[in-house]
Amino acid sequence: MRRSVILSIGVCCVFGVSGIGSGQQLSGRDIALKVHDSNKSAAGIVLKGQMVLKNLKSGSSESRSVVALSVRNGGLSKSLFRFTDSSYSGTTFLTLERSGSDNLQYLYLRSVGSPRQIEGSNREDSFVDTDLSNEDLGGSRVDDYNYKRLPDQNIGGKECYVLERYPKSTSSNYSKHIVIIDRATMLPLSVKSYGRSGRVVKTMRSGQFQKVGGAIYVPMYMKVVDIEKKHETLLRVKNAVEKQINRGYFNRNRLNMRWAEQ
Amino acid sequence: MYDRLLSLFSALYKKPLAVSLCGLIITALFSIAIPYIKFDNDVKNFLPQAHPHRAAHNRLDDVFGSSEIIIIGVESKNAFSKETVSYIKWITGEIEALNKDFPVQNISRELGLTREEAQKLIAAINENELLGKQALKSLLESPERLSEELFWDAGFAKKIAEKVSRISIDELLNMYRLPVDEVKSVINTDYIRGEGDRFVVEKLIDPDKVDAAAVAAMKNKVGSWDMYRGLLFSGDGTLTAMAVQLNPIDINLRQKLDLAIEKIIKENPRGGLKIYLAGEPVLSDRISSSMGSDLQRLLPFVLLVMLVILILMFRHYEGVLLPMIAIIFSVIWTMGTMVVLGIPMSMVSISVPTVLSAVASAYGIHFMTHYFMSRARSRLEGVMDSMKESGLAIIIAGLTTVAGFGSLVTSDMTHIKKFGIITAIGVFYSLAISITLIPAFLALRKNEKPLLSFMKKEQGGSDYSLRILMFIQKHLGPRPRIVFGAGILLLCISVAGITRLEVDMNSMDFFQEGSDMKVADNRLNEQLAGTQRLNINLETTDGSEVITPAVLEKVEQFQKDITKKFAIAGKAVSVNDYLKKMNQEMHGGDGQHFRLPENVQMTRDYLLLYSGDIDNMISKKKDKLRIHISLHREKMDELRKVRDYAAEYFDSNFRRENKVAVHSTGFMDMMVEANILVLDGQLKSLIFSLLVVTLLIFMVFRNLRLTLVGLIPLVLGITMNFGVMGFFNIPLNAATALVAAISIGIGIDYSVHFISQFRNSSARFTDVDTALRNTYEGTGRAILSNVASVAAGFLVLMFSQFPIIQQCGGLIAFTVCTTGIGAIILIPAALKMIQYVEEKIKVSKAG
């Protein structure tokens, strides 16, 4: 079964349930699978926050309100992401995890009126105009990478796993990623993505992990910086709750409907 | 005034050892600097830093990505083949590997670090570059912080801090920066496809799965979207192009990269594939790299020519050796000064050593001639006699030449301005060396001054040059009006030629027909939409979105009109091409919907939806868009018409109504601007140099009529130069624009020397003919010798591998000859005409 791995973005780390075991014998791939299975909720998780896109060269920035919903069903995740204000208000992104095949991703645009299945040969492409990639929003899978576990580190008082993962595809934009995972929450604290030149081209940092519901942790802020383009996307979660979510939302034909959680 | 100067020189010549040592030390110091000389022929650097088009180019390239692109053309019987795609994949990998290794090589070489140490430093910069330059510098120069924050070993941290503190942060970042931003080709070009509710942005071909079926699918995709034709593939499907987009890096590092790419291609030929390398960075860097070898070939050649001339003139080792030392020292001092002042060797300044060799030889020849002519037996007295006889004329001639070359600083074209500065300095050095070091070296010797055989000829008057001069005086002397009439006729013919003169400076002018660069550029221009790029940038003045229907419709119409109106405009591409394709694919691939989206929201959403890379066409904030125009290589005048048409198309009404500003950028745009600067600079420097030279001659002669007479050969020589250029289709460019100023600088000396000698002769002989004969015997011969030596020096440039340098050398030699011969023929005729007029006035007054 091909399973998605959600290492590089906090938003997606809320999908699922935690299952942290003894870390000493785990291989890099085992840890990746654990992260994938952690912090997911069968009931559902609702996040509300603000996304700030900033041009680090000019200093100009743009702010958008976002709402994200996620739910775990039968071991597979479903997630929704919507801009609720600005000129992109109503733009909605749906990811449906599938077993045995690629995840499905749909984008709803108000002006177009009907959702479009987004099928890019490159999941590393940007998600709309942010610094997040489609892969960050659930497009990648554990088996897309080879893993190497590096010595654990203590960072800011947190015991962390350190993984190096290498894309299997030779046409990937990245040569490797170094991922630091907080052992206590199984949330990634930091991801450094290295370009084909061997340099860090993108970084992700998250923090202020907050417990939501039973054993689910959510990062209350996450910052992705595109070093080459000198552009950053800051996602600040204002409100995170575990609650029962209407499963009907996760339907490609209902992406235009208003959510009670908005 | 000059007496005071002479007493100063006298004091100087009495301490020859000190003066000689000073000269040798200065020469040694400048010699050390010479290896650090840089070569720069980047089109961007033709314009001053603050030039509005350069500023716009830099600002907008920062938004849309660099316009510096190397084009690699891969030609075969069928470009849609597995072999072609495999080669592209291979060469992309090679360039990426080179790109990755380049900063490591540069930093380890320049800072004296091992590769591992350089890699560690690069990683540290990489992780902290967003801190900003100053914060990064402060971190890298602090061993304590490097140890604490990066966990480096104390010894290594200290070593790096020391090395980094020796260079500026800009130099370090320049070495650190990756030279290649992206290699775009068929293996990573986006294709948009819609199937039902699916919207797919994919690559034309997956480089990991190259088989017959994938190649056939790629061919279908390419055929389905016209945007690829002429940019990615030739119309006949035999050639595909790769674009290596460069980051803005130091010009010398870029040259090394270009050479490395060229080496990889040449050393790895593939059967059935022809590879072409083109693009402005490659052209300008090839010019720079070839200039070094050109200089190495031409400089010894010009020195050899000077050596032969000096041997023929003096036939004595002192007469040969000392002017040669003056020439060599002048060149060393000047090239050393170029390094000190940060003036690079360019397509313009490549002629500096030749110019200085020719000019410095003149001062040395004049000084040594009068030294040997002195009847004193003591060397010191001989030196002083020479200074008394010729010193003032040499100094005035030197200063007028400095003024002539210095007039080029009025040009706004950077390389011409810098050429003006450095040659003015160089001529001053030549002058200083000729009147300080040559005398000092002579005075060092204790034995008696030699008496040369040619001295006897001075009295005998039987050498060839004097025979020519006497012939001129005999046949032309009595016919001043005919001479003058002939001069005016030549002037009129030349003016007719000037009307045909064109301004055309193009990188390709540096290459001979049949050279690999010309073959590649021609082939790519034949097969593709053009190798020259012009960008038209539209940006809103209030920061709002530029993607309104009114603006996009205008852009759409412009793209159609410009390619229809100008055959050289091979392709115009903008974000519209993607929007139209997306609209079509969002409507199930229906060709009816290959049009712009209906409203702003839809446009905005399409851009949001598109996950591929269109950052080079629309800014992330959507307040700026760029139209890319590919142009075939043509005369600059034609290219300028395209650029001006583009600027006028988006007229003031459109700009005001839509609150947009329009800027043209790109290499072609800067080349057009450089051409404008060449023409403006030519006019300005011509007027300025004539004014300064007139003023200087007037200060010397204190006689308006003599001053004007002195200008006659110059005016005729310069006019004939431009006339010849017009008749022989030699365009005005960065090199040929120098001819006038150089010729004024050199040619004025002939007038100064001739009139100066004539005034001395007139004091002794009341009859004009006798005074003129005396002038011919004295300075006339020196002028002829000087014309021969200077013209021979510049003719050496005809052996340059660059056609425009050849033209420049030939034209200077021609103009030096016309001004020199003009001085000998026209000045006497003018003087006689003045005498004739004066006599007429006297007669009429008496009557």
Coordinates of C-alpha atoms in Angstrom, one line a residue, chain B residues 468-730:
Chain B
I468 CA 59.1 64.4 -51.0
L469 CA 58.7 67.6 -49.0
M470 CA 60.6 69.6 -51.6
F471 CA 58.5 68.1 -54.3
I472 CA 55.4 69.2 -52.4
Q473 CA 56.8 72.7 -52.0
K474 CA 57.9 72.9 -55.6
H475 CA 54.6 71.8 -57.2
L476 CA 52.0 72.7 -54.6
G477 CA 53.6 75.6 -52.9
P478 CA 52.9 78.1 -55.7
R479 CA 49.3 76.9 -56.0
P480 CA 47.7 77.5 -52.7
R481 CA 44.2 78.1 -54.2
I482 CA 44.3 74.8 -56.1
V483 CA 45.4 73.0 -52.9
F484 CA 42.7 74.7 -51.0
G485 CA 40.1 74.0 -53.6
A486 CA 41.1 70.3 -53.6
G487 CA 40.8 70.3 -49.9
I488 CA 37.3 71.7 -50.1
L489 CA 36.4 69.2 -52.8
L490 CA 37.6 66.3 -50.6
L491 CA 35.6 67.8 -47.7
C492 CA 32.4 67.9 -49.8
I493 CA 32.9 64.3 -51.0
S494 CA 33.4 63.3 -47.5
V495 CA 30.3 65.0 -46.3
A496 CA 28.4 63.0 -49.0
G497 CA 29.8 59.9 -47.4
I498 CA 28.8 61.0 -44.0
T499 CA 25.2 61.0 -45.0
R500 CA 25.5 57.3 -45.6
L501 CA 27.1 56.6 -42.2
E502 CA 25.2 54.2 -39.9
V503 CA 25.5 53.6 -36.2
D504 CA 25.6 49.8 -35.6
M505 CA 27.2 48.1 -32.7
N506 CA 26.4 44.4 -32.4
S507 CA 28.3 41.7 -30.5
M508 CA 28.4 39.6 -33.7
D509 CA 30.6 42.3 -35.4
F510 CA 33.5 40.9 -33.4
F511 CA 33.4 37.6 -35.2
Q512 CA 34.7 36.7 -38.6
E513 CA 32.5 35.1 -41.2
G514 CA 32.9 31.3 -40.8
S515 CA 33.9 31.5 -37.1
D516 CA 32.1 29.0 -34.9
M517 CA 30.2 31.8 -33.0
K518 CA 28.9 33.3 -36.3
V519 CA 28.0 29.9 -37.7
A520 CA 26.1 29.0 -34.5
D521 CA 24.3 32.3 -34.3
N522 CA 23.3 32.2 -37.9
R523 CA 22.0 28.7 -37.7
L524 CA 20.0 29.3 -34.6
N525 CA 18.6 32.5 -36.1
E526 CA 17.6 30.6 -39.2
Q527 CA 16.0 27.8 -37.3
L528 CA 14.5 29.5 -34.3
A529 CA 12.6 32.6 -33.5
G530 CA 15.8 34.6 -32.9
T531 CA 18.7 34.7 -30.5
Q532 CA 18.2 38.2 -29.4
R533 CA 15.8 39.1 -26.6
L534 CA 13.7 42.2 -26.0
N535 CA 11.5 42.3 -22.9
I536 CA 8.6 44.7 -22.7
N537 CA 7.5 45.1 -19.1
L538 CA 4.2 46.5 -17.9
E539 CA 3.7 47.4 -14.3
T540 CA 0.9 49.2 -12.5
T541 CA 1.9 52.5 -11.0
D542 CA -0.2 52.0 -7.9
G543 CA 0.7 48.4 -7.1
S544 CA -2.7 47.0 -8.2
E545 CA -3.0 43.9 -10.4
V546 CA -2.0 44.4 -14.0
I547 CA -4.2 41.5 -15.3
T548 CA -7.2 43.5 -16.2
P549 CA -9.0 42.6 -19.5
A550 CA -8.0 46.0 -21.0
V551 CA -4.3 45.4 -20.4
L552 CA -4.3 41.8 -21.4
E553 CA -6.3 42.5 -24.6
K554 CA -3.8 45.2 -25.5
V555 CA -0.9 42.8 -24.8
E556 CA -2.6 40.2 -26.9
Q557 CA -3.0 42.6 -29.8
F558 CA 0.6 43.8 -29.4
Q559 CA 1.9 40.2 -29.6
K560 CA 0.1 39.7 -32.9
D561 CA 0.9 43.1 -34.4
I562 CA 4.6 43.1 -33.6
T563 CA 5.2 39.7 -35.2
K564 CA 3.1 40.7 -38.2
K565 CA 4.8 44.1 -38.7
F566 CA 8.4 43.0 -38.2
A567 CA 9.8 39.9 -39.9
I568 CA 12.7 40.0 -37.5
A569 CA 10.4 39.6 -34.5
G570 CA 10.2 35.8 -34.5
K571 CA 8.0 35.3 -31.5
A572 CA 6.3 37.3 -28.7
V573 CA 5.3 35.3 -25.6
S574 CA 3.5 36.5 -22.5
V575 CA 1.4 35.1 -19.7
N576 CA -1.5 35.4 -22.2
D577 CA -0.3 32.3 -24.0
Y578 CA -0.7 30.3 -20.8
L579 CA -4.0 31.9 -19.9
K580 CA -5.4 31.1 -23.3
K581 CA -4.2 27.5 -23.2
M582 CA -5.6 27.1 -19.7
N583 CA -8.9 28.5 -20.7
Q584 CA -9.0 26.0 -23.6
E585 CA -8.1 23.1 -21.4
M586 CA -10.5 24.1 -18.7
H587 CA -13.1 23.8 -21.5
G588 CA -12.2 20.3 -22.4
G589 CA -9.5 21.3 -25.0
D590 CA -12.1 23.1 -27.2
G591 CA -10.1 25.3 -29.6
Q592 CA -12.9 27.8 -29.5
H593 CA -11.9 28.7 -26.0
F594 CA -8.3 29.4 -26.9
R595 CA -8.8 32.9 -25.8
L596 CA -8.3 35.1 -22.8
P597 CA -10.4 34.5 -19.6
E598 CA -13.6 36.5 -19.4
N599 CA -12.8 38.4 -16.3
V600 CA -10.2 39.4 -13.8
Q601 CA -11.4 36.8 -11.2
M602 CA -11.0 34.0 -13.7
T603 CA -7.6 35.2 -14.8
R604 CA -6.6 35.4 -11.1
D605 CA -7.9 31.9 -10.5
Y606 CA -6.2 30.4 -13.5
L607 CA -2.9 31.9 -12.3
L608 CA -3.6 30.4 -8.9
L609 CA -4.4 27.1 -10.5
Y610 CA -1.3 26.9 -12.6
S611 CA 1.3 25.1 -10.7
G612 CA 4.1 25.4 -13.2
D613 CA 6.7 28.0 -13.5
I614 CA 5.6 31.3 -15.1
D615 CA 7.5 33.6 -12.7
N616 CA 9.4 34.9 -15.7
M617 CA 6.1 36.3 -17.1
I618 CA 4.0 37.5 -14.2
S619 CA 5.1 38.7 -10.8
K620 CA 3.8 36.9 -7.8
K621 CA 1.8 39.9 -6.8
K622 CA 0.5 40.2 -10.4
D623 CA 1.3 43.8 -10.6
K624 CA 3.9 43.3 -13.3
L625 CA 4.0 41.3 -16.5
R626 CA 6.7 40.7 -19.1
I627 CA 6.4 40.1 -22.8
H628 CA 9.3 38.2 -24.2
I629 CA 10.2 39.0 -27.8
S630 CA 12.7 36.9 -29.7
L631 CA 14.4 38.7 -32.5
H632 CA 16.5 37.6 -35.4
R633 CA 19.9 39.2 -35.6
E634 CA 19.7 42.4 -37.7
K635 CA 21.2 45.8 -38.0
M636 CA 20.8 47.8 -34.9
D637 CA 18.7 50.4 -36.7
E638 CA 16.1 47.7 -37.5
L639 CA 16.1 46.4 -33.9
R640 CA 15.7 49.9 -32.6
K641 CA 12.6 50.3 -34.8
V642 CA 11.1 47.2 -33.1
R643 CA 11.9 48.5 -29.7
D644 CA 10.5 52.0 -30.4
Y645 CA 7.4 50.5 -31.9
A646 CA 6.8 48.5 -28.7
A647 CA 7.3 51.7 -26.6
E648 CA 4.9 53.6 -28.8
Y649 CA 2.3 50.8 -29.0
F650 CA 1.5 51.3 -25.3
D651 CA 0.8 55.0 -25.7
S652 CA 0.3 57.6 -23.0
N653 CA -3.5 57.3 -23.1
F654 CA -3.3 53.6 -22.5
R655 CA -0.8 54.1 -19.8
R656 CA -2.8 56.8 -18.1
E657 CA -6.1 55.0 -18.4
N658 CA -4.8 51.7 -17.1
K659 CA -2.3 53.2 -14.6
V660 CA 0.6 51.3 -16.0
A661 CA 4.2 52.1 -16.8
V662 CA 6.0 50.4 -19.6
H663 CA 9.7 49.6 -19.7
S664 CA 11.8 47.9 -22.3
T665 CA 14.6 45.7 -20.9
G666 CA 16.9 42.9 -22.0
F667 CA 20.2 42.7 -23.8
M668 CA 18.8 44.0 -27.1
D669 CA 17.4 47.0 -25.3
M670 CA 20.7 47.8 -23.7
M671 CA 22.5 47.3 -27.0
V672 CA 20.2 49.9 -28.6
E673 CA 20.8 52.3 -25.7
A674 CA 24.6 51.7 -26.0
N675 CA 24.3 52.6 -29.7
I676 CA 22.5 55.8 -28.9
L677 CA 25.3 56.6 -26.3
V678 CA 28.0 55.9 -28.9
L679 CA 26.4 58.4 -31.3
D680 CA 25.7 61.0 -28.6
G681 CA 29.2 60.5 -27.2
Q682 CA 30.7 60.9 -30.6
L683 CA 29.2 64.3 -31.2
K684 CA 29.9 65.5 -27.6
S685 CA 33.5 64.3 -27.6
L686 CA 34.1 65.7 -31.1
I687 CA 32.9 69.1 -30.1
F688 CA 34.6 69.0 -26.7
S689 CA 37.9 67.9 -28.1
L690 CA 37.9 70.5 -30.9
L691 CA 37.1 73.2 -28.3
V692 CA 39.8 72.1 -25.9
V693 CA 42.4 71.6 -28.6
T694 CA 41.6 75.0 -30.1
L695 CA 41.9 76.7 -26.7
L696 CA 45.3 75.0 -26.1
I697 CA 46.7 76.0 -29.5
F698 CA 45.5 79.5 -29.0
M699 CA 47.2 79.6 -25.6
V700 CA 50.4 78.6 -27.2
F701 CA 50.3 80.7 -30.3
R702 CA 48.2 83.6 -29.0
N703 CA 47.1 84.1 -32.5
L704 CA 43.5 83.3 -33.7
R705 CA 44.5 82.9 -37.4
L706 CA 47.3 80.4 -36.6
T707 CA 45.0 78.6 -34.3
L708 CA 42.3 78.2 -37.0
V709 CA 45.0 77.3 -39.6
G710 CA 46.2 74.6 -37.2
L711 CA 42.6 73.1 -37.1
I712 CA 42.3 72.8 -40.9
P713 CA 44.1 69.4 -41.3
L714 CA 42.2 68.1 -38.3
V715 CA 38.8 69.0 -39.7
L716 CA 39.6 67.6 -43.1
G717 CA 41.1 64.4 -41.6
I718 CA 38.1 63.8 -39.3
T719 CA 35.6 64.5 -42.0
M720 CA 37.4 62.2 -44.5
N721 CA 37.4 59.5 -41.8
F722 CA 33.6 59.6 -41.4
G723 CA 33.2 60.0 -45.2
V724 CA 35.3 56.8 -45.8
M725 CA 33.2 55.0 -43.1
G726 CA 30.0 56.0 -45.0
F727 CA 31.3 55.0 -48.4
F728 CA 32.7 51.7 -47.3
N729 CA 29.8 50.8 -45.0
I730 CA 31.9 50.8 -41.9

